mmCIF file of C-alpha atoms in Angstrom:
data_model
loop_
_atom_site.group_PDB
_atom_site.id
_atom_site.type_symbol
_atom_site.label_atom_id
_atom_site.label_comp_id
_atom_site.label_asym_id
_atom_site.label_seq_id
_atom_site.Cartn_x
_atom_site.Cartn_y
_atom_site.Cartn_z
ATOM 1 C CA MET A 1 0.083 -0.061 0.258
ATOM 2 C CA ARG A 2 1.314 2.971 -0.884
ATOM 3 C CA VAL A 3 0.903 6.414 0.724
ATOM 4 C CA SER A 4 1.235 10.048 -0.836
ATOM 5 C CA LEU A 5 3.757 11.992 0.522
ATOM 6 C CA SER A 6 0.901 14.894 1.458
ATOM 7 C CA VAL A 7 -1.023 12.872 3.127
ATOM 8 C CA LEU A 8 1.599 11.404 5.582
ATOM 9 C CA ILE A 9 2.618 15.051 6.036
ATOM 10 C CA GLY A 10 -0.744 16.138 6.773
ATOM 11 C CA ALA A 11 -1.084 13.060 9.104
ATOM 12 C CA ALA A 12 1.769 14.473 10.877
ATOM 13 C CA ILE A 13 0.723 17.988 10.973
ATOM 14 C CA ALA A 14 -2.812 16.971 12.302
ATOM 15 C CA VAL A 15 -0.719 14.904 15.032
ATOM 16 C CA LEU A 16 1.250 17.605 16.554
ATOM 17 C CA VAL A 17 -1.390 20.851 16.428
ATOM 18 C CA PRO A 18 -4.001 20.378 18.548
ATOM 19 C CA ALA A 19 -7.318 20.594 17.120
ATOM 20 C CA ASN A 20 -8.975 23.278 19.034
ATOM 21 C CA ILE A 21 -6.102 26.176 19.134
ATOM 22 C CA VAL A 22 -7.253 28.672 22.289
ATOM 23 C CA GLN A 23 -6.068 32.015 22.431
ATOM 24 C CA ALA A 24 -6.480 33.862 26.098
ATOM 25 C CA ALA A 25 -8.229 36.610 25.715
ATOM 26 C CA THR A 26 -10.153 39.573 28.333
ATOM 27 C CA ALA A 27 -12.884 41.816 28.162
ATOM 28 C CA THR A 28 -12.945 44.346 31.643
ATOM 29 C CA THR A 29 -15.517 46.651 32.908
ATOM 30 C CA SER A 30 -15.983 48.917 36.001
ATOM 31 C CA PHE A 31 -18.795 49.946 38.428
ATOM 32 C CA GLN A 32 -18.838 52.268 41.929
ATOM 33 C CA VAL A 33 -19.236 51.466 44.637
ATOM 34 C CA THR A 34 -21.990 54.043 46.572
ATOM 35 C CA ALA A 35 -23.195 54.596 49.793
ATOM 36 C CA THR A 36 -24.896 57.864 51.705
ATOM 37 C CA VAL A 37 -24.757 58.825 55.470
ATOM 38 C CA LEU A 38 -27.501 60.271 56.934
ATOM 39 C CA LYS A 39 -27.452 62.438 59.937
ATOM 40 C CA PHE A 40 -28.755 60.230 63.024
ATOM 41 C CA CYS A 41 -28.537 60.568 66.518
ATOM 42 C CA THR A 42 -29.658 58.588 69.734
ATOM 43 C CA VAL A 43 -29.834 59.665 73.217
ATOM 44 C CA VAL A 44 -30.491 57.833 76.616
ATOM 45 C CA ALA A 45 -30.471 59.602 80.347
ATOM 46 C CA THR A 46 -29.878 58.398 83.901
ATOM 47 C CA PRO A 47 -32.408 59.292 86.536
ATOM 48 C CA MET A 48 -32.012 62.068 88.676
ATOM 49 C CA ALA A 49 -32.246 61.332 92.592
ATOM 50 C CA PHE A 50 -32.525 64.081 95.035
ATOM 51 C CA GLY A 51 -32.980 61.301 97.929
ATOM 52 C CA ASN A 52 -34.365 62.553 100.833
ATOM 53 C CA TYR A 53 -35.519 66.458 100.987
ATOM 54 C CA THR A 54 -35.368 68.499 104.302
ATOM 55 C CA SER A 55 -36.620 71.840 103.963
ATOM 56 C CA SER A 56 -33.698 73.260 105.946
ATOM 57 C CA THR A 57 -30.751 72.160 103.363
ATOM 58 C CA VAL A 58 -30.397 72.700 99.588
ATOM 59 C CA SER A 59 -30.382 69.558 97.526
ATOM 60 C CA GLU A 60 -28.195 68.899 94.572
ATOM 61 C CA THR A 61 -27.271 66.019 92.218
ATOM 62 C CA THR A 62 -27.051 65.151 88.561
ATOM 63 C CA SER A 63 -28.260 63.208 85.701
ATOM 64 C CA GLU A 64 -25.952 62.487 82.923
ATOM 65 C CA ILE A 65 -27.443 62.295 78.949
ATOM 66 C CA THR A 66 -25.358 60.114 76.457
ATOM 67 C CA VAL A 67 -25.672 61.316 72.594
ATOM 68 C CA THR A 68 -24.631 59.471 69.924
ATOM 69 C CA CYS A 69 -24.852 61.229 66.409
ATOM 70 C CA THR A 70 -23.035 60.627 63.248
ATOM 71 C CA ASN A 71 -19.648 62.040 63.156
ATOM 72 C CA GLY A 72 -19.603 65.315 62.353
ATOM 73 C CA THR A 73 -23.170 66.344 63.164
ATOM 74 C CA PRO A 74 -24.040 69.649 64.913
ATOM 75 C CA TYR A 75 -27.044 68.822 67.883
ATOM 76 C CA ASP A 76 -28.597 71.073 70.354
ATOM 77 C CA ILE A 77 -30.006 69.149 73.873
ATOM 78 C CA GLY A 78 -33.370 70.350 74.916
ATOM 79 C CA LEU A 79 -34.707 69.423 78.487
ATOM 80 C CA SER A 80 -38.675 70.028 78.807
ATOM 81 C CA ALA A 81 -40.786 71.992 81.508
ATOM 82 C CA GLY A 82 -41.563 68.405 83.025
ATOM 83 C CA THR A 83 -45.195 67.303 83.779
ATOM 84 C CA ALA A 84 -46.264 69.353 86.709
ATOM 85 C CA ALA A 85 -49.339 71.660 85.897
ATOM 86 C CA GLY A 86 -47.958 75.442 86.060
ATOM 87 C CA ALA A 87 -43.882 74.187 85.769
ATOM 88 C CA THR A 88 -41.918 76.156 83.446
ATOM 89 C CA VAL A 89 -38.281 75.483 82.150
ATOM 90 C CA THR A 90 -37.002 78.060 84.405
ATOM 91 C CA THR A 91 -39.222 76.680 87.549
ATOM 92 C CA ARG A 92 -39.439 72.917 87.199
ATOM 93 C CA GLN A 93 -42.188 71.151 89.417
ATOM 94 C CA MET A 94 -42.213 67.769 90.930
ATOM 95 C CA SER A 95 -45.344 66.586 92.178
ATOM 96 C CA GLY A 96 -46.682 64.500 95.280
ATOM 97 C CA THR A 97 -47.757 60.976 94.311
ATOM 98 C CA THR A 98 -50.016 61.014 97.135
ATOM 99 C CA VAL A 99 -51.290 64.571 97.525
ATOM 100 C CA THR A 100 -51.015 65.208 93.852
ATOM 101 C CA ALA A 101 -51.745 69.121 94.498
ATOM 102 C CA ALA A 102 -48.097 69.093 96.222
ATOM 103 C CA ARG A 103 -45.771 70.504 94.362
ATOM 104 C CA LEU A 104 -41.963 70.567 94.980
ATOM 105 C CA ASN A 105 -39.624 73.512 93.105
ATOM 106 C CA TYR A 106 -36.564 72.336 91.350
ATOM 107 C CA PHE A 107 -33.786 73.896 88.616
ATOM 108 C CA LEU A 108 -31.516 71.624 85.903
ATOM 109 C CA TYR A 109 -28.406 73.428 85.349
ATOM 110 C CA SER A 110 -26.192 72.858 82.316
ATOM 111 C CA ASP A 111 -22.948 73.865 84.105
ATOM 112 C CA THR A 112 -21.475 72.690 87.424
ATOM 113 C CA GLY A 113 -21.527 75.764 89.357
ATOM 114 C CA ARG A 114 -25.278 75.408 88.537
ATOM 115 C CA THR A 115 -25.953 79.378 87.348
ATOM 116 C CA VAL A 116 -26.829 78.509 83.415
ATOM 117 C CA ASN A 117 -30.587 77.399 82.995
ATOM 118 C CA TRP A 118 -31.514 74.264 80.683
ATOM 119 C CA GLY A 119 -34.066 74.801 78.300
ATOM 120 C CA ASN A 120 -35.630 73.152 75.426
ATOM 121 C CA THR A 121 -35.525 76.523 73.085
ATOM 122 C CA VAL A 122 -32.710 75.716 70.479
ATOM 123 C CA GLY A 123 -30.090 78.426 70.340
ATOM 124 C CA THR A 124 -31.235 80.271 73.888
ATOM 125 C CA ASP A 125 -30.994 77.675 76.486
ATOM 126 C CA THR A 126 -30.049 74.569 75.029
ATOM 127 C CA VAL A 127 -26.796 72.849 74.695
ATOM 128 C CA HIS A 128 -25.081 73.065 71.515
ATOM 129 C CA ILE A 129 -22.468 70.222 70.669
ATOM 130 C CA THR A 130 -20.908 68.806 67.438
ATOM 131 C CA ALA A 131 -20.695 64.916 67.711
ATOM 132 C CA GLY A 132 -17.263 63.386 67.537
ATOM 133 C CA ALA A 133 -16.338 59.573 66.766
ATOM 134 C CA THR A 134 -17.232 58.305 70.216
ATOM 135 C CA PRO A 135 -20.917 59.134 72.118
ATOM 136 C CA ILE A 136 -20.980 62.489 74.292
ATOM 137 C CA ILE A 137 -22.224 62.590 77.574
ATOM 138 C CA SER A 138 -23.489 65.629 78.967
ATOM 139 C CA THR A 139 -24.113 66.243 82.948
ATOM 140 C CA VAL A 140 -27.730 67.656 83.746
ATOM 141 C CA TYR A 141 -27.105 69.559 87.198
ATOM 142 C CA GLY A 142 -30.088 69.899 89.165
ATOM 143 C CA ARG A 143 -30.720 71.666 92.646
ATOM 144 C CA VAL A 144 -33.840 71.523 95.064
ATOM 145 C CA PRO A 145 -33.796 75.001 96.783
ATOM 146 C CA ALA A 146 -34.168 74.590 100.805
ATOM 147 C CA GLY A 147 -36.842 76.779 102.301
ATOM 148 C CA GLN A 148 -39.930 74.862 100.553
ATOM 149 C CA PHE A 149 -42.448 73.880 103.217
ATOM 150 C CA VAL A 150 -44.098 70.888 101.189
ATOM 151 C CA ALA A 151 -46.423 67.784 102.511
ATOM 152 C CA PRO A 152 -44.211 64.716 103.025
ATOM 153 C CA ASP A 153 -44.765 62.406 100.091
ATOM 154 C CA ALA A 154 -42.860 60.998 97.255
ATOM 155 C CA TYR A 155 -42.700 63.596 94.633
ATOM 156 C CA LEU A 156 -42.056 62.885 91.197
ATOM 157 C CA ASP A 157 -41.728 64.217 87.479
ATOM 158 C CA THR A 158 -40.784 63.552 84.416
ATOM 159 C CA ILE A 159 -38.457 65.269 81.849
ATOM 160 C CA ALA A 160 -38.658 64.907 78.078
ATOM 161 C CA VAL A 161 -34.866 64.860 76.404
ATOM 162 C CA THR A 162 -35.391 66.493 72.696
ATOM 163 C CA VAL A 163 -31.795 65.971 70.577
ATOM 164 C CA THR A 164 -32.694 68.608 67.564
ATOM 165 C CA TYR A 165 -29.906 67.937 64.755
#
C-alpha cells in the first residue's frame, strides 16, 4: 500500500497541532460603589434622684445624657418643663404622688456652678454640641432649693430630652 507523501505530512501536522487552538482574551468593565451617610442620633438619660429632702438644706444631684450622633453632626439638647401643671423650664416642679396637688420646685442647669438654666429653646437655653467619633455625655446639674415647706410625700416629675440635629 502506497501512501502519498502529502497524506503523511498532513497526518503529522494533525497529530502535532491541537484541533482547537485557544487564544486567551479578556474583557473588563468597572462599577461604582456608593453609600450615603445620613445624620442620625440616639439619646439615653440616667434618672435624677435627689433623695431625702428637708427644707433646711439645698439638695443637689446630677443626671447624665448620652448622645450618639453621626460623626460631625451638630446638635442641640433641650430639656422640657416637665409634666407638672404650671411648671416652666426656669422653675420645674415635682408633683406629690399621694398629695397630687403638692409641688416641690427644682432647677436644672448645664454648668457645674448651677448658674446656666437648661431649657428647650434651640439657640437660647439648650446645649449645643458637635458629635465626634464616640458618644458624648452631658451632665445635667439639678438643685432643689432650701426653704420649701411641702407635705411629706414622694415627689416625681418626668423631663423629656430632645435632641435636635
